[in-house]
mmCIF file of C-alpha atoms in Angstrom:
data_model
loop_
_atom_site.group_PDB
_atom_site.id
_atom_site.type_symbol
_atom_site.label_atom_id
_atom_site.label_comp_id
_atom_site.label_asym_id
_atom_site.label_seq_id
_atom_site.Cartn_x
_atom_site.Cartn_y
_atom_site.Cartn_z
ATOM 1 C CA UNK A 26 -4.548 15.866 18.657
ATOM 2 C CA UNK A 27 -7.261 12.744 18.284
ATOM 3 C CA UNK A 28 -5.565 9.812 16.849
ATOM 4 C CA UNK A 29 -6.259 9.518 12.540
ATOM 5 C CA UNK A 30 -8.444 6.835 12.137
ATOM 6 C CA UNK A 31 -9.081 7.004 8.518
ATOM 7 C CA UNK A 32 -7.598 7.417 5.205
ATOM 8 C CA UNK A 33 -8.459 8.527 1.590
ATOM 9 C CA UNK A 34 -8.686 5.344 -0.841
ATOM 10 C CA UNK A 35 -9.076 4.569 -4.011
ATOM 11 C CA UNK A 36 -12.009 1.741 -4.384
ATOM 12 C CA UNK A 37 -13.636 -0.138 -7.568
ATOM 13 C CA UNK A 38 -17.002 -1.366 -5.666
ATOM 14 C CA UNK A 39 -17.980 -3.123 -9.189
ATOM 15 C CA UNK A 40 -16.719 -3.167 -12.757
ATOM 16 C CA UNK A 41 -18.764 -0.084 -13.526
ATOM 17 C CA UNK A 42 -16.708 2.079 -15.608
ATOM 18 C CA UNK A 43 -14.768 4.831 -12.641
ATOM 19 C CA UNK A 44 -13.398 5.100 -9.235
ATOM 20 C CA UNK A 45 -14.224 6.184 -6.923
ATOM 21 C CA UNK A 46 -12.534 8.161 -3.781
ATOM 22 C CA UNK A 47 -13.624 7.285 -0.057
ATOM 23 C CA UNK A 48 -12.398 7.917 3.255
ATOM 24 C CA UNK A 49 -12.327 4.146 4.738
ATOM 25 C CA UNK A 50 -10.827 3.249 8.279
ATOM 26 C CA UNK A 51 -6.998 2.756 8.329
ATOM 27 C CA UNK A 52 -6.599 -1.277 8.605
ATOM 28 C CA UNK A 53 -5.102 -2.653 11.305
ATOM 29 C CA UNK A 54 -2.106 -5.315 11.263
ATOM 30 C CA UNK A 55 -2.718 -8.928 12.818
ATOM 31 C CA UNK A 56 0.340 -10.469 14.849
ATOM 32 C CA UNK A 57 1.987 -11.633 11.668
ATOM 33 C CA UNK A 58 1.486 -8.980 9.488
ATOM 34 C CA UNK A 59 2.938 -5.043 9.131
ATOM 35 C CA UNK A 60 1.026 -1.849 8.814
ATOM 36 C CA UNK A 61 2.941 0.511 5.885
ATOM 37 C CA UNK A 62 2.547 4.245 5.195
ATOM 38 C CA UNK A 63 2.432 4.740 0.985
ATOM 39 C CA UNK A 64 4.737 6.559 0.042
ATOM 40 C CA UNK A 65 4.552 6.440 -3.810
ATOM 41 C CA UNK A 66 2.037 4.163 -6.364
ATOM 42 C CA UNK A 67 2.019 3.605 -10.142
ATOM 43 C CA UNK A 68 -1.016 3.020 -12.160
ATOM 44 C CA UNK A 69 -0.480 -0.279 -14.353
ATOM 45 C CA UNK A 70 -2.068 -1.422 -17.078
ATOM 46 C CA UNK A 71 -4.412 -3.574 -15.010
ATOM 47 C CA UNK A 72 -5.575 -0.781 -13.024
ATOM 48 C CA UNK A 73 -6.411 1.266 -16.251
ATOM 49 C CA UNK A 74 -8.379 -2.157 -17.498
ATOM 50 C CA UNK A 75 -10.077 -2.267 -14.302
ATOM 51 C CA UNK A 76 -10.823 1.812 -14.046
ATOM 52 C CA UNK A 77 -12.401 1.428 -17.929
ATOM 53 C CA UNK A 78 -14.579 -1.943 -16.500
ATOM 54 C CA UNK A 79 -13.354 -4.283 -18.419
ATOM 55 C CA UNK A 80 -15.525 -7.396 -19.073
ATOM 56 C CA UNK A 81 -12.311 -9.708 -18.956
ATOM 57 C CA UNK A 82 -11.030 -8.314 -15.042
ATOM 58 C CA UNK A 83 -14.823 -9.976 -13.914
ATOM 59 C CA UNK A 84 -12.791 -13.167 -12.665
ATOM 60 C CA UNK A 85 -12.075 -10.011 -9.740
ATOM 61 C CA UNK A 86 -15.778 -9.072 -9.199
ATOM 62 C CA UNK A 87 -16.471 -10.889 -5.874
ATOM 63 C CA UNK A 88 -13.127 -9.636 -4.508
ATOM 64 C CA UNK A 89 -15.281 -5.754 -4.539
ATOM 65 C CA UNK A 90 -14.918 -3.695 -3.027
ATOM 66 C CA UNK A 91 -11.279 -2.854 -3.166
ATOM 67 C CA UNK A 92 -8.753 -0.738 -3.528
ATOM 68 C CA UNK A 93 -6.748 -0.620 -6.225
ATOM 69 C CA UNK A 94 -3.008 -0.561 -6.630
ATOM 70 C CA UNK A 95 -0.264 -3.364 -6.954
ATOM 71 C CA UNK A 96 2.775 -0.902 -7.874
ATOM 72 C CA UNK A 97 3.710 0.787 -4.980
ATOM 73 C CA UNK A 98 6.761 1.922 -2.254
ATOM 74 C CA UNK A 99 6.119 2.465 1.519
ATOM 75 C CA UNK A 100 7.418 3.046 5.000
ATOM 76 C CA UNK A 101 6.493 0.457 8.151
ATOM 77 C CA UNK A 102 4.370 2.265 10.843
ATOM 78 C CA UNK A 103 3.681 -0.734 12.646
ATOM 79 C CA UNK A 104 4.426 -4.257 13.088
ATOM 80 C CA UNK A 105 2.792 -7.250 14.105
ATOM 81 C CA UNK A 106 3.670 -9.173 17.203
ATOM 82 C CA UNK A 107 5.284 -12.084 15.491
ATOM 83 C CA UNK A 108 6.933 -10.082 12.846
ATOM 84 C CA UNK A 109 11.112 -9.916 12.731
ATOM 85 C CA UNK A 110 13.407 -8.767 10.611
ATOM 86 C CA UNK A 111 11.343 -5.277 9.719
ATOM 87 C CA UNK A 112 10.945 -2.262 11.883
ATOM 88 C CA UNK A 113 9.123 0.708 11.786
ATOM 89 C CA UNK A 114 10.946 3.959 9.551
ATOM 90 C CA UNK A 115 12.526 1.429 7.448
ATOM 91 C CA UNK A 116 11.531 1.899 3.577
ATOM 92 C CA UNK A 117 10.131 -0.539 1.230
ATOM 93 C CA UNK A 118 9.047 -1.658 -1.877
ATOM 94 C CA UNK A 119 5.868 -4.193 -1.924
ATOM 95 C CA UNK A 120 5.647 -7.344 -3.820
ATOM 96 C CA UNK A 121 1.965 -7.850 -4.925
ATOM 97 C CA UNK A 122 1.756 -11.063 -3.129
ATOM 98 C CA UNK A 123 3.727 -12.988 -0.484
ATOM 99 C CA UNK A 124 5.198 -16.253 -2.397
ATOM 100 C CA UNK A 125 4.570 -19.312 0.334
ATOM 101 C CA UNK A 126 7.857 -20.828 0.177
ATOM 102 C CA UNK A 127 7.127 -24.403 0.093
ATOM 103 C CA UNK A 128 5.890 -25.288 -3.681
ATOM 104 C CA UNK A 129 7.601 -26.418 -6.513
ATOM 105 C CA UNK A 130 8.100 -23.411 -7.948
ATOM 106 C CA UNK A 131 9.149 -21.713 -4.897
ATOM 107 C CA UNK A 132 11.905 -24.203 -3.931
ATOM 108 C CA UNK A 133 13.151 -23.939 -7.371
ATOM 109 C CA UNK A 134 13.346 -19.847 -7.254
ATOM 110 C CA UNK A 135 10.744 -19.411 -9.641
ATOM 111 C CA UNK A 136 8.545 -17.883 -7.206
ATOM 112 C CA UNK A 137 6.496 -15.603 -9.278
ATOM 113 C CA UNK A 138 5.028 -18.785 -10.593
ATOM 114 C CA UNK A 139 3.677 -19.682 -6.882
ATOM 115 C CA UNK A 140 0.814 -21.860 -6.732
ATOM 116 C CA UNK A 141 0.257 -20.912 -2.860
ATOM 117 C CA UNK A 142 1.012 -17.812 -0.818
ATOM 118 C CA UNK A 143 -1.063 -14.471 -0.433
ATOM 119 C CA UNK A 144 -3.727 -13.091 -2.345
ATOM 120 C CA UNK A 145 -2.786 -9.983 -4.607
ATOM 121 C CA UNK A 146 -2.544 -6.085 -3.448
ATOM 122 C CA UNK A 147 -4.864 -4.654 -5.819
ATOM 123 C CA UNK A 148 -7.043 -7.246 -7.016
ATOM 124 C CA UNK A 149 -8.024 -10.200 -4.563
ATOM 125 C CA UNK A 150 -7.565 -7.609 -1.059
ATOM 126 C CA UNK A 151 -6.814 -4.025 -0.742
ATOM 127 C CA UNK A 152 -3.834 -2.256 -2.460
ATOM 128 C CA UNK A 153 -1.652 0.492 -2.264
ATOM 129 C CA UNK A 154 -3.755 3.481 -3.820
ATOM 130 C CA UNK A 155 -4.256 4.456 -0.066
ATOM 131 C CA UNK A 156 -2.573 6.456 2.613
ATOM 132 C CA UNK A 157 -2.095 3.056 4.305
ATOM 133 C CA UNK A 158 -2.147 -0.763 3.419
ATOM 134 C CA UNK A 159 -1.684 -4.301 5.629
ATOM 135 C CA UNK A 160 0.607 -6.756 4.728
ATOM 136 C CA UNK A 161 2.988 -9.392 5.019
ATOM 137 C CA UNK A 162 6.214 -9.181 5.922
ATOM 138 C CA UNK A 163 7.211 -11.406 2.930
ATOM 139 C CA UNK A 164 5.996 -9.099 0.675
ATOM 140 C CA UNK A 165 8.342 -6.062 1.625
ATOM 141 C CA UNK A 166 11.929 -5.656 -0.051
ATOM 142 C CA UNK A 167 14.262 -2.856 1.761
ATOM 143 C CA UNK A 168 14.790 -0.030 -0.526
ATOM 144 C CA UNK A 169 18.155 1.155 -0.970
ATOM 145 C CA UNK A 170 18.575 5.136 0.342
ATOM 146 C CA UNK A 171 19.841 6.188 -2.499
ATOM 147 C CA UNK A 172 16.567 4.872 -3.979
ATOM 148 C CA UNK A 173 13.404 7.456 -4.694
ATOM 149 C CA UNK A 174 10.152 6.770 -3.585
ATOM 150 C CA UNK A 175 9.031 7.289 -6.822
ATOM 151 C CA UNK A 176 11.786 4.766 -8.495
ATOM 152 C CA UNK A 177 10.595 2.068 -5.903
ATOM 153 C CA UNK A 178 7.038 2.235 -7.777
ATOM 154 C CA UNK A 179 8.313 1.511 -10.616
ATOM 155 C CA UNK A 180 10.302 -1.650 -9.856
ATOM 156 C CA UNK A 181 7.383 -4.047 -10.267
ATOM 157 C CA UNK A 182 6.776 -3.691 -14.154
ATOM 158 C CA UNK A 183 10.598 -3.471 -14.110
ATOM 159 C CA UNK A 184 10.868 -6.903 -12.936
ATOM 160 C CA UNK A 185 8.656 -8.056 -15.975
ATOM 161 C CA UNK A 186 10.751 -5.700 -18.358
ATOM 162 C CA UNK A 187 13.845 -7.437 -16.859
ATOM 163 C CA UNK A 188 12.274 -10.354 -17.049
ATOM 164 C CA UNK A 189 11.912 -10.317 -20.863
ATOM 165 C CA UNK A 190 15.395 -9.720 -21.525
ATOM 166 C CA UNK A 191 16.340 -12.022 -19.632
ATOM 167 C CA UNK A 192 14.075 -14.793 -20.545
ATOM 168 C CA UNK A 193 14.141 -14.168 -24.499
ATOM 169 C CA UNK A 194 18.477 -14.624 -23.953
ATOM 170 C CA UNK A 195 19.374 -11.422 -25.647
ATOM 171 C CA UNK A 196 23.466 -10.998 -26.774
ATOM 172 C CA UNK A 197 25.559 -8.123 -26.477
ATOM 173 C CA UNK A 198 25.364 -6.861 -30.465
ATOM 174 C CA UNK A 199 22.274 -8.854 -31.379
ATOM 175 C CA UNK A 200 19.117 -6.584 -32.517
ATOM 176 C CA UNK A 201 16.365 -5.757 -30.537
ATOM 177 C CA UNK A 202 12.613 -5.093 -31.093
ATOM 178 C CA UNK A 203 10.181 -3.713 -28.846
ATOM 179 C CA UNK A 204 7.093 -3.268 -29.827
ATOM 180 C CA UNK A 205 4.735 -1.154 -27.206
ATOM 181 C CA UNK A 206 6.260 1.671 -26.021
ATOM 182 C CA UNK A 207 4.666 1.772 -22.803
ATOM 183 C CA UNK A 208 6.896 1.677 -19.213
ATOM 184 C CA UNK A 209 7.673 -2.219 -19.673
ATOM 185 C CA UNK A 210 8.674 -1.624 -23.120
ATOM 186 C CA UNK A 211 11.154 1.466 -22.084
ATOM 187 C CA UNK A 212 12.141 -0.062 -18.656
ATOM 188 C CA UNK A 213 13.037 -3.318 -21.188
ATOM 189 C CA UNK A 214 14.781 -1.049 -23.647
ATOM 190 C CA UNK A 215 16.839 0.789 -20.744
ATOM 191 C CA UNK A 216 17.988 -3.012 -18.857
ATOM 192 C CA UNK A 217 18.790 -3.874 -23.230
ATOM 193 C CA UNK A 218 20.691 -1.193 -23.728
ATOM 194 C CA UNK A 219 22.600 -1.538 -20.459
ATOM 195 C CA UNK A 220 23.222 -5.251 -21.599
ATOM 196 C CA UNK A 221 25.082 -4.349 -24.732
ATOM 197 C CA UNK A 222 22.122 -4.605 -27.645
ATOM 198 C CA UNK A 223 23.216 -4.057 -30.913
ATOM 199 C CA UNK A 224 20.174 -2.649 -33.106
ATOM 200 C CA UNK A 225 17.293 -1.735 -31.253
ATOM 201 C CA UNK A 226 13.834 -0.774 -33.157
ATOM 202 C CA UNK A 227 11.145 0.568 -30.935
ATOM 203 C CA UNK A 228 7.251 0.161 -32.079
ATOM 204 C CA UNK A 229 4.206 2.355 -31.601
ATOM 205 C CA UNK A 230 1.763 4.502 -33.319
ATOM 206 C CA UNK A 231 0.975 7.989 -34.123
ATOM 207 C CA UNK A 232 -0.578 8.152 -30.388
ATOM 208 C CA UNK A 233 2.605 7.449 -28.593
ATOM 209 C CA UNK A 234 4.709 10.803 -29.787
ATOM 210 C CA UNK A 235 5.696 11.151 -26.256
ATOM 211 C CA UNK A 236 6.921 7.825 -25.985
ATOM 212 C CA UNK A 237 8.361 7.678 -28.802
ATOM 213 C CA UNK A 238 10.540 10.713 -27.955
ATOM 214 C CA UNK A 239 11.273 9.077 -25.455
ATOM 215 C CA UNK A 240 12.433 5.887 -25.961
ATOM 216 C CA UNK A 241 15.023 7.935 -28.436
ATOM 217 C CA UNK A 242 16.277 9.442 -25.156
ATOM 218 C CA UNK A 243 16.853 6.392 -23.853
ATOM 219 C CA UNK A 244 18.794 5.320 -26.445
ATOM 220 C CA UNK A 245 16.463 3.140 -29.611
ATOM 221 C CA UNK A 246 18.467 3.567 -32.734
ATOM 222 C CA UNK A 247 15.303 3.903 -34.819
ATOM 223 C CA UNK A 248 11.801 4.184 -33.726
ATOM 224 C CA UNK A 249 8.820 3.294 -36.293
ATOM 225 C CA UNK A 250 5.428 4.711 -36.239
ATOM 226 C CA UNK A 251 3.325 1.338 -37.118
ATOM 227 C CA UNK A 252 -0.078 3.123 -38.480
ATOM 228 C CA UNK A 253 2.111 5.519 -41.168
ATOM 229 C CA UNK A 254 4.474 2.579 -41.993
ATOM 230 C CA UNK A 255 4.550 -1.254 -43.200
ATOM 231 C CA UNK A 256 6.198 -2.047 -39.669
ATOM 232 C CA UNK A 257 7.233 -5.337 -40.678
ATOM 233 C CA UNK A 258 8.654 -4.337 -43.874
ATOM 234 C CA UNK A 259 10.579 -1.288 -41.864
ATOM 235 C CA UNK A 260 12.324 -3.588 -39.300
ATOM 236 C CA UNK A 261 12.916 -6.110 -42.400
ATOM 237 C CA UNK A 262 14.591 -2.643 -44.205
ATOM 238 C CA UNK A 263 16.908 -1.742 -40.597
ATOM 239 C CA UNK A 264 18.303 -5.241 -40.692
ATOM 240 C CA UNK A 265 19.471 -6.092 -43.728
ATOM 241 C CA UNK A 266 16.433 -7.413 -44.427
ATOM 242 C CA UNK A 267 16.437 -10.171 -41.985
ATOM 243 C CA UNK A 268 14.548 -9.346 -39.169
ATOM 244 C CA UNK A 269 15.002 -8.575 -35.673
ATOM 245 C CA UNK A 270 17.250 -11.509 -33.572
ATOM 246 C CA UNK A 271 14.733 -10.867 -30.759
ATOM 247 C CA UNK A 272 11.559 -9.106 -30.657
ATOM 248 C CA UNK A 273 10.010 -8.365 -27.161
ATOM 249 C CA UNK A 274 5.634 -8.253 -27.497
ATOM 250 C CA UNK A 275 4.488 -5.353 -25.276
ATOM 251 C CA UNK A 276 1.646 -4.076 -26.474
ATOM 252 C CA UNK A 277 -1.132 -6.596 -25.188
ATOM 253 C CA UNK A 278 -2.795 -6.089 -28.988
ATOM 254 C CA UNK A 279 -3.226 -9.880 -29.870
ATOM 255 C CA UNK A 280 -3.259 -9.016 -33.326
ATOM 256 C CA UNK A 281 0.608 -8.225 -33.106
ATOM 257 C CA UNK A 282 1.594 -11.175 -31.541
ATOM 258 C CA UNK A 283 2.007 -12.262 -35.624
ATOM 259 C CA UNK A 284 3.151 -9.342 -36.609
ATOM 260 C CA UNK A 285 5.976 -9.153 -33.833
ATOM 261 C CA UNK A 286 6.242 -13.083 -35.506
ATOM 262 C CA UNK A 287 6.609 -11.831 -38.846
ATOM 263 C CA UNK A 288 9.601 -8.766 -37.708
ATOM 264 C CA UNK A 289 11.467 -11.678 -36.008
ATOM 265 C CA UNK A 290 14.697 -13.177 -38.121
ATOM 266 C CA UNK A 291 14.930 -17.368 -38.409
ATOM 267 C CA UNK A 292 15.503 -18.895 -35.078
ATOM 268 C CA UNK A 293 14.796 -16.003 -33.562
ATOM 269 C CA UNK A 294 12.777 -15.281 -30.538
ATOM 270 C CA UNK A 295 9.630 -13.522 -29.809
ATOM 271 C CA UNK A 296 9.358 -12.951 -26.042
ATOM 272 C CA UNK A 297 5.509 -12.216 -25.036
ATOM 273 C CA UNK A 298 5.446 -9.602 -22.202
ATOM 274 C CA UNK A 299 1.625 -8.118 -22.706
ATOM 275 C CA UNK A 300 -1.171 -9.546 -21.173
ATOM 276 C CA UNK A 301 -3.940 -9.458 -24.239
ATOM 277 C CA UNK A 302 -7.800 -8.968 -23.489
ATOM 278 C CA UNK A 303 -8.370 -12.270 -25.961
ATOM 279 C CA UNK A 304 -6.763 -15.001 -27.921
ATOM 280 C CA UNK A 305 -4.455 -14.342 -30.112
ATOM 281 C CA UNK A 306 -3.980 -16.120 -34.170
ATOM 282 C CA UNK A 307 -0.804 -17.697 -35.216
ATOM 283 C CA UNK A 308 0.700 -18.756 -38.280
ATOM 284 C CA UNK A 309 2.762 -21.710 -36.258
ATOM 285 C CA UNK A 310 3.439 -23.474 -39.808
ATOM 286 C CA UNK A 311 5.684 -20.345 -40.473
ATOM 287 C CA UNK A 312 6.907 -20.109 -36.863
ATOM 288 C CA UNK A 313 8.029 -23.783 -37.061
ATOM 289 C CA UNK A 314 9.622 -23.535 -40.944
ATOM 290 C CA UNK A 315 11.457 -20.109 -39.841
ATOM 291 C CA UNK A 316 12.711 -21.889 -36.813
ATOM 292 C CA UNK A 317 11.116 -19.169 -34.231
ATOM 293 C CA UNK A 318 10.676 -19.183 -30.951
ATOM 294 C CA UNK A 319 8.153 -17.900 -29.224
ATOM 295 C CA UNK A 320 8.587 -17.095 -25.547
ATOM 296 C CA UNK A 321 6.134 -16.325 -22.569
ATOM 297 C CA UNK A 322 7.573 -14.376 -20.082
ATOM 298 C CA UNK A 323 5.267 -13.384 -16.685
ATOM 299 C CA UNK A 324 6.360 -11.613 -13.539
ATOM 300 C CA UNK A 325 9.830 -10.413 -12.490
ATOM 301 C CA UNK A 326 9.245 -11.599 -8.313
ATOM 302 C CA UNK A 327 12.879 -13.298 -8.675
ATOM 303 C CA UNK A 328 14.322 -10.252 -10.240
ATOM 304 C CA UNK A 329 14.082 -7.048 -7.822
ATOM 305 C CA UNK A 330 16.617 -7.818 -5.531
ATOM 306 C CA UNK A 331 18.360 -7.585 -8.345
ATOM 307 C CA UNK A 332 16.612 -4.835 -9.908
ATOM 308 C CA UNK A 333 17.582 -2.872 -6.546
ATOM 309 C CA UNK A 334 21.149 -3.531 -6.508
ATOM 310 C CA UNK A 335 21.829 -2.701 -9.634
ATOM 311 C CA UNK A 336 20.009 0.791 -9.606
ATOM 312 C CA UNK A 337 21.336 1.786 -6.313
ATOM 313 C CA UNK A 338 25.309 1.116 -7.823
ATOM 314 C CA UNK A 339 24.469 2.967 -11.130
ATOM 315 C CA UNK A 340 22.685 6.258 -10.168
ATOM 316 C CA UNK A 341 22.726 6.857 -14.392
ATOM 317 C CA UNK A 342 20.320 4.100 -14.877
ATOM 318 C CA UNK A 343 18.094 4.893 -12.116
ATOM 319 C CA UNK A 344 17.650 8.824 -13.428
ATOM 320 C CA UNK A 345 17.262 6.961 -17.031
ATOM 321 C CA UNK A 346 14.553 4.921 -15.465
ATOM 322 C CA UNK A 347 12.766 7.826 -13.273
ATOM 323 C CA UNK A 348 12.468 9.427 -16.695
ATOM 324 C CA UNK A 349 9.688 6.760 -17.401
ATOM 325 C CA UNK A 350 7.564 9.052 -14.809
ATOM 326 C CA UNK A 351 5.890 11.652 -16.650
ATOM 327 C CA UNK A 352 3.460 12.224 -14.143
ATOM 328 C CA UNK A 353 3.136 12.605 -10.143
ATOM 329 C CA UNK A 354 -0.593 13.564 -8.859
ATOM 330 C CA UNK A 355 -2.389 12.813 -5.545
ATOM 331 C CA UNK A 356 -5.528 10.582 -5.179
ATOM 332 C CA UNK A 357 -7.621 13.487 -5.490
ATOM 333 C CA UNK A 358 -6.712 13.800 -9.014
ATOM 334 C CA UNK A 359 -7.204 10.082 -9.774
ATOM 335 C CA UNK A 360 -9.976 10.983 -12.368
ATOM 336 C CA UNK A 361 -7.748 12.922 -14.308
ATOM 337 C CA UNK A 362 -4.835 10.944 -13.357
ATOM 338 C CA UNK A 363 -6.297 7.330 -15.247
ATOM 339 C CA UNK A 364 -8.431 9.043 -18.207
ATOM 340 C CA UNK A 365 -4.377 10.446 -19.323
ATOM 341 C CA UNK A 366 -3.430 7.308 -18.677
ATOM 342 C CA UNK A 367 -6.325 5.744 -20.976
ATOM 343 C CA UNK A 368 -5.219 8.027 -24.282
ATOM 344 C CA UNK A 369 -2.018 7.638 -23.306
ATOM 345 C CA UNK A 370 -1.218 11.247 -22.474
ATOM 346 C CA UNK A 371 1.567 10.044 -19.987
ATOM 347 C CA UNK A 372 4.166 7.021 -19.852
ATOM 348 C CA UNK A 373 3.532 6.473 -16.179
ATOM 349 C CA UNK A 374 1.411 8.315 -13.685
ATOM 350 C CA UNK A 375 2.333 7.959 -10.282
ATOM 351 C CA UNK A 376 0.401 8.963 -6.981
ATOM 352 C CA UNK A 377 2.839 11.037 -4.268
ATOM 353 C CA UNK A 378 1.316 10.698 -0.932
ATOM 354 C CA UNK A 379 2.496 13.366 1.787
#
């Protein structure tokens, strides 16, 4: 049988609404990097941005053509000839870039903050919405066998849902607002309710029913429908009329960066997980009187070891989690695949590769 040298791909060539799928040739490893089999990959946020051409990924233009795909779990086929520590079979999960080590924020573990290291899967060079992808072996985290595929493409946006929790400092018993019920909202929600939150409100509109239902599985004690209700005025009514002691932004809507503002109790916190498409307004001369906090929380590179561990030792938590999967498809059915995931038809859509 003749040797495969090429692979189906998912490529944005320019920000022209669409993918599109090509057969390209399988890359090939240098001496220091590793050569990985896909195994399973999410579509984020960013990859639905960059599928609908949006004007504010152009920063990304001269990186085109590439393929797409930061969220993803794979299998080492081949290895460099400097590369230790990794061997071919093992399993892995794939940071979207390799942190360098040696800056500030590296040698004080806040290395998704690195100012150096690789470029990102997905974005600056190729990704993992491909049969294969190249490399570093910094980038790859050993996945636990009592892992899923599918599970390991989910543990990058739940290092940023972890991430929120942590960063915003949420208490066993205090109350809980997420607003955006999209897989870092209900990842966030899941690591909450693991962590002992008291109240916990959960935010959308009439287009996120499934969600919604959803995030009631996985345990919100009320959810609110935002375009039928006065939102603010319902989380003010399910807590004694305070507001919520922490309310995490996921929604990316910079509108509701005052509203999640305005649902958050005095010296409360607002933690900002959503990356918004423009600038957001603020009313900081309330913020400041009501003693608020407001909180930016990005990444969650520092977190999936973590992440990992604790999944593997609780298998209720990871079925909890691999609930946020509503869809599996193949890059054949990308098409389909991203326009659910633009009217929100799914929670997450991942690709399965064989």
């Amino acid at each position: 049988m003749a040797e495969k040298r090429t692979m189906q791909a998912l490529l944005k060539r320019d920000l022209t609404p669409g993918i599109l799928i090509e057969e390209v040739p399988i890359p090939q490893p240098d001496d220091d990097q590793v050569l990985l089999k896909v195994r399973a990959a999410g579509i984020c946020g960013s990859d639905v941005h960059m599928y609908e051409g949006d004007a504010s990924y152009k920063v990304f233009e001269n990186s085109m053509p590439v393929i797409l795909g930061h969220e993803f779990s794979a299998e080492v086929v081949q290895v460099g000839g400097n590369v230790q520590g990794i061997a071919p079979g093992q399993r892995v999960v794939v940071r979207p870039r390799a942190p360098c080590g040696q800056c500030h924020y590296c040698k004080t573990n806040r290395r998704h903050m690195c100012t150096g290291g690789s470029l990102a899967h997905g974005l600056r060079i190729d990704g993992g919405f491909a049969e294969y992808v190249v490399t570093w072996p910094e980038t790859c985290i050993p996945l636990p066998d009592n892992i899923s595929d599918t599970l390991g493409a989910l543990i990058e946006p739940f290092g940023i849902a972890a991430n929120a929790v942590h960063d915003g400092g949420l208490n066993m018993g205090e109350s809980l607002v997420i607003q955006g019920p999209g897989p870092i909202g209900l990842l966030a929600l899941i690591v909450a309710k693991a962590r002992g939150v008291g109240n916990c409100i959960v935010i959308g509109t009439s287009r996120d029913t499934l969600r919604l239902e959803r995030a009631k599985a996985f345990g919100a004690n009320h959810v609110v429908i935002a375009d039928q209700v006065d939102a603010v005025q319902a989380v003010r009514d399910l807590t004694d009329g305070r507001g919520a002691d922490m309310v995490i932004e996921a929604s990316g809507v910079p509108a509701l960066l005052q509203t999640a503002l305005d649902m958050c109790d005095k010296m409360g916190r607002v933690v900002v997980a959503g990356i918004y498409a423009g600038p957001a307004q603020v009313d900081f001369t309330a913020m400041v009187r009501g003693g608020k906090s407001l909180i930016g929380t990005y990444g969650g590179l520092v977190a999936w070891e973590r992440i990992l561990a604790w999944l593997s030792a609780n298998p209720y938590y990871a079925q909890l989690s691999e609930d946020v999967i509503t869809h599996r498809s193949h890059l054949a059915d990308a098409d389909a695949a991203f326009k659910r995931s633009v009217n929100k038809e799914n929670i997450k859509e991942v690709f399965i590769f064989n």
